[in-house]
CSV table of C-alpha atoms in Angstrom, one decimal:
chain,number,residue,atom,x,y,z
V,1231,VAL,CA,196.3,137.2,103.6
V,1232,SER,CA,194.4,140.5,104.2
V,1233,MET,CA,196.2,143.7,104.6
V,1234,LEU,CA,194.7,146.2,107.0
V,1235,SER,CA,196.0,149.7,107.4
V,1236,LEU,CA,194.8,152.7,109.4
V,1237,PRO,CA,192.8,155.5,107.7
V,1238,THR,CA,194.9,158.1,106.0
V,1239,ALA,CA,194.2,161.1,103.8
V,1240,VAL,CA,194.1,159.9,100.1
V,1241,SER,CA,196.8,162.2,98.9
V,1242,ALA,CA,198.2,165.7,99.3
V,1243,ALA,CA,196.2,166.6,96.2
V,1244,ASP,CA,193.0,165.2,97.4
V,1245,THR,CA,192.7,165.7,101.2
V,1246,ASP,CA,188.9,165.5,101.2
V,1247,TRP,CA,189.1,161.7,101.6
V,1248,GLU,CA,190.2,159.2,104.2
V,1249,THR,CA,190.7,155.6,103.1
V,1250,MET,CA,191.7,152.3,104.5
V,1251,ARG,CA,193.3,149.4,102.5
V,1252,TYR,CA,191.7,146.0,103.2
V,1253,GLY,CA,193.0,143.0,101.1
V,1254,ASN,CA,193.1,144.0,97.5
V,1255,GLY,CA,190.7,146.9,97.8
V,1256,VAL,CA,190.3,150.3,99.5
V,1257,TYR,CA,187.5,151.5,101.8
V,1258,ILE,CA,186.4,155.1,101.8
V,1259,THR,CA,186.1,155.8,105.5
V,1260,ALA,CA,185.4,159.5,105.6
V,1261,TYR,CA,184.6,162.4,103.3
V,1262,LEU,CA,186.0,165.7,104.8
V,1263,GLY,CA,185.0,168.0,102.0
V,1264,ASN,CA,182.1,170.4,101.6
V,1265,GLU,CA,181.2,169.9,98.0
V,1266,THR,CA,177.6,168.9,97.0
V,1267,ASN,CA,178.6,167.5,93.6
V,1268,ILE,CA,181.0,164.7,94.6
V,1269,VAL,CA,183.3,162.5,92.5
V,1270,CYS,CA,184.6,159.6,94.6
V,1271,PRO,CA,188.1,158.4,93.8
V,1272,SER,CA,188.2,155.1,91.9
V,1273,ARG,CA,191.7,154.0,92.9
V,1274,GLN,CA,194.1,154.7,95.7
V,1275,ASN,CA,197.8,153.8,95.5
V,1276,GLY,CA,197.0,151.3,92.7
V,1277,PHE,CA,194.2,149.6,94.5
V,1278,PRO,CA,190.5,149.9,93.5
V,1279,VAL,CA,188.0,151.6,95.8
V,1280,THR,CA,185.6,148.7,96.6
V,1281,THR,CA,183.7,149.9,99.6
V,1282,ILE,CA,182.0,153.0,101.0
V,1283,ASP,CA,182.2,152.6,104.8
V,1284,GLU,CA,179.6,153.2,107.5
V,1285,GLY,CA,178.1,156.7,107.7
V,1286,VAL,CA,180.6,158.4,105.2
V,1287,PHE,CA,178.0,160.7,103.7
V,1288,SER,CA,175.2,160.5,106.4
V,1289,ASP,CA,173.1,163.6,106.8
V,1290,ARG,CA,174.9,165.6,104.1
V,1291,THR,CA,173.5,167.7,101.3
V,1292,ILE,CA,174.5,165.9,98.1
V,1293,ASP,CA,173.3,167.1,94.7
V,1294,SER,CA,175.2,164.5,92.8
V,1295,ILE,CA,177.7,161.8,93.3
V,1296,VAL,CA,179.9,159.6,91.0
V,1297,LEU,CA,180.7,156.4,92.7
V,1298,PRO,CA,183.9,154.4,92.2
V,1299,GLN,CA,183.8,152.2,89.1
V,1300,ASP,CA,184.9,149.0,91.0
V,1301,LEU,CA,182.6,149.6,94.0
V,1302,ILE,CA,181.2,146.4,95.5
V,1303,THR,CA,179.7,147.3,98.9
V,1304,ILE,CA,177.9,150.3,100.4
V,1305,PHE,CA,178.0,149.9,104.1
V,1306,THR,CA,175.6,150.8,106.9
V,1307,GLU,CA,174.0,154.2,106.9
V,1308,ALA,CA,176.5,155.5,104.2
V,1309,PHE,CA,173.9,157.8,102.7
V,1310,ARG,CA,171.4,158.0,105.6
V,1311,GLY,CA,169.5,161.2,105.7
V,1312,THR,CA,171.1,162.7,102.6
V,1313,LYS,CA,169.2,165.0,100.2
V,1314,ILE,CA,170.4,163.0,97.1
V,1315,LYS,CA,167.7,162.5,94.5
V,1316,GLU,CA,169.4,160.0,92.2
V,1317,ILE,CA,172.2,157.5,92.4
V,1318,ASN,CA,173.9,155.5,89.6
V,1319,LEU,CA,175.3,152.2,91.0
V,1320,PRO,CA,178.2,150.8,89.0
V,1321,SER,CA,177.5,147.3,87.7
V,1322,THR,CA,180.0,145.9,90.3
V,1323,VAL,CA,177.8,146.8,93.3
V,1324,THR,CA,176.2,143.7,94.8
V,1325,THR,CA,175.5,144.7,98.4
V,1326,VAL,CA,173.8,147.6,100.0
V,1327,TRP,CA,173.8,147.2,103.8
V,1328,HIS,CA,171.7,148.3,106.7
V,1329,GLY,CA,170.1,151.7,106.5
V,1330,ALA,CA,172.4,152.7,103.6
V,1331,PHE,CA,169.8,155.2,102.2
V,1332,LEU,CA,167.5,155.3,105.2
V,1333,ASP,CA,165.5,158.5,105.4
V,1334,SER,CA,167.1,160.0,102.3
V,1335,THR,CA,165.2,161.8,99.6
V,1336,LEU,CA,166.4,159.2,97.0
V,1337,GLU,CA,163.9,159.1,94.1
V,1338,THR,CA,165.8,157.2,91.4
V,1339,ILE,CA,168.3,154.4,91.6
V,1340,ASN,CA,170.1,153.1,88.4
V,1341,GLY,CA,172.2,150.0,88.2
V,1342,GLU,CA,170.3,148.2,91.1
V,1343,GLU,CA,169.6,145.2,88.8
V,1344,ASN,CA,173.0,143.7,89.9
V,1345,LEU,CA,172.3,143.8,93.7
V,1346,THR,CA,172.2,140.4,95.4
V,1347,THR,CA,171.9,141.5,99.0
V,1348,ILE,CA,169.9,144.4,100.4
V,1349,GLY,CA,170.3,144.9,104.2
V,1350,ASP,CA,167.7,145.9,106.9
V,1351,SER,CA,166.1,149.3,106.3
V,1352,ALA,CA,168.5,149.9,103.4
V,1353,PHE,CA,166.0,152.0,101.4
V,1354,MET,CA,163.4,152.6,104.2
V,1355,ASN,CA,161.5,155.8,104.0
V,1356,THR,CA,162.9,157.0,100.7
V,1357,HIS,CA,161.0,158.4,97.7
V,1358,LEU,CA,161.7,155.5,95.3
V,1359,THR,CA,158.8,154.6,93.0
V,1360,SER,CA,160.4,151.7,91.1
V,1361,VAL,CA,163.2,149.3,91.6
V,1362,ASP,CA,164.7,146.4,89.7
V,1363,LEU,CA,165.5,143.4,92.0
V,1364,SER,CA,166.0,140.9,89.2
V,1365,SER,CA,169.4,139.6,90.6
V,1366,CYS,CA,168.5,139.9,94.3
V,1367,LYS,CA,168.8,136.8,96.5
V,1368,GLU,CA,168.2,138.4,99.9
V,1369,ILE,CA,166.1,141.4,100.9
V,1370,GLN,CA,166.3,141.8,104.6
V,1371,LEU,CA,163.6,143.1,106.9
V,1372,PHE,CA,162.2,146.6,106.5
V,1373,ALA,CA,164.4,147.1,103.3
V,1374,PHE,CA,161.8,149.3,101.5
V,1375,LEU,CA,159.4,149.9,104.4
V,1376,ASP,CA,157.4,153.1,103.9
V,1377,SER,CA,159.0,154.1,100.6
V,1378,GLN,CA,156.8,155.0,97.7
V,1379,LEU,CA,157.3,151.9,95.5
V,1380,GLU,CA,154.7,151.3,92.9
V,1381,GLU,CA,156.7,149.1,90.5
V,1382,VAL,CA,159.1,146.2,91.4
V,1383,VAL,CA,160.9,144.0,88.9
V,1384,TRP,CA,161.0,140.8,91.0
V,1385,PRO,CA,163.8,138.3,91.1
V,1386,GLN,CA,163.4,135.5,88.6
V,1387,GLU,CA,164.9,132.9,90.9
V,1388,GLU,CA,164.4,132.0,94.5
V,1389,PHE,CA,164.9,134.8,97.0
V,1390,SER,CA,164.0,135.7,100.6
V,1391,ALA,CA,162.4,138.9,101.8
V,1392,GLY,CA,162.3,139.8,105.5
V,1393,ILE,CA,159.4,140.9,107.6
V,1394,SER,CA,157.8,144.1,106.3
V,1395,ALA,CA,160.4,144.5,103.6
V,1396,PHE,CA,157.9,146.1,101.3
V,1397,GLU,CA,155.2,147.2,103.7
V,1398,GLY,CA,153.8,150.7,103.4
V,1399,ASN,CA,154.3,151.0,99.6
V,1400,ARG,CA,151.9,151.3,96.7
V,1401,ILE,CA,153.0,148.1,94.8
V,1402,LYS,CA,150.3,147.4,92.2
V,1403,THR,CA,151.2,143.8,91.4
V,1404,ALA,CA,153.4,141.1,92.8
V,1405,ASP,CA,153.4,138.1,90.4
V,1406,LEU,CA,155.7,135.6,92.1
V,1407,ARG,CA,154.2,132.4,90.7
V,1408,ASN,CA,157.3,131.2,88.6
V,1409,ILE,CA,160.0,131.8,91.2
V,1410,GLY,CA,159.9,128.5,93.2
V,1411,ASN,CA,160.6,128.4,96.9
V,1412,THR,CA,160.5,132.1,97.6
V,1413,CYS,CA,160.1,133.2,101.2
V,1414,ILE,CA,158.3,136.5,101.5
V,1415,SER,CA,156.5,135.9,104.7
V,1416,GLU,CA,154.9,139.1,106.0
V,1417,SER,CA,156.9,141.2,103.5
V,1418,LEU,CA,154.2,142.9,101.5
């Protein structure tokens, strides 16, 4: 049975956050502060923060951010258009949804080796030069379109990549011979 509650401020001591409890986790639904060096709460009322909701940090200037240690999902356009240069994903993050970092200045991502699903346009038009997709099962269309990728660690098992997922990059090699029934139709 899932428990859903309306967004509320995290606490009187930390009024920069709005959250929503869903099941056994908490979604960050809004950031109301003005800081450029952000530390996200890891727990709220005894529940782990598992999700950053749609558009929470869109179009903000962020110099650095510490994500919740139990984070699983980054939703649609959560960091779209931000000026963040580097992000460290906790090992628990498995899904980055549509446009999550679209049009951001992201140059470096750490911890991405545990991602299993990357949504449409998730990293489109970023400044990433390398990415480790070794655990990825699904890379949706336009995921890395017009980024600056030169090096990709490809999944070692079957995966699918949507149309133009890697188009407009500078990838030097793509050795996919040992992966099996991989579908990368029109992706490179």
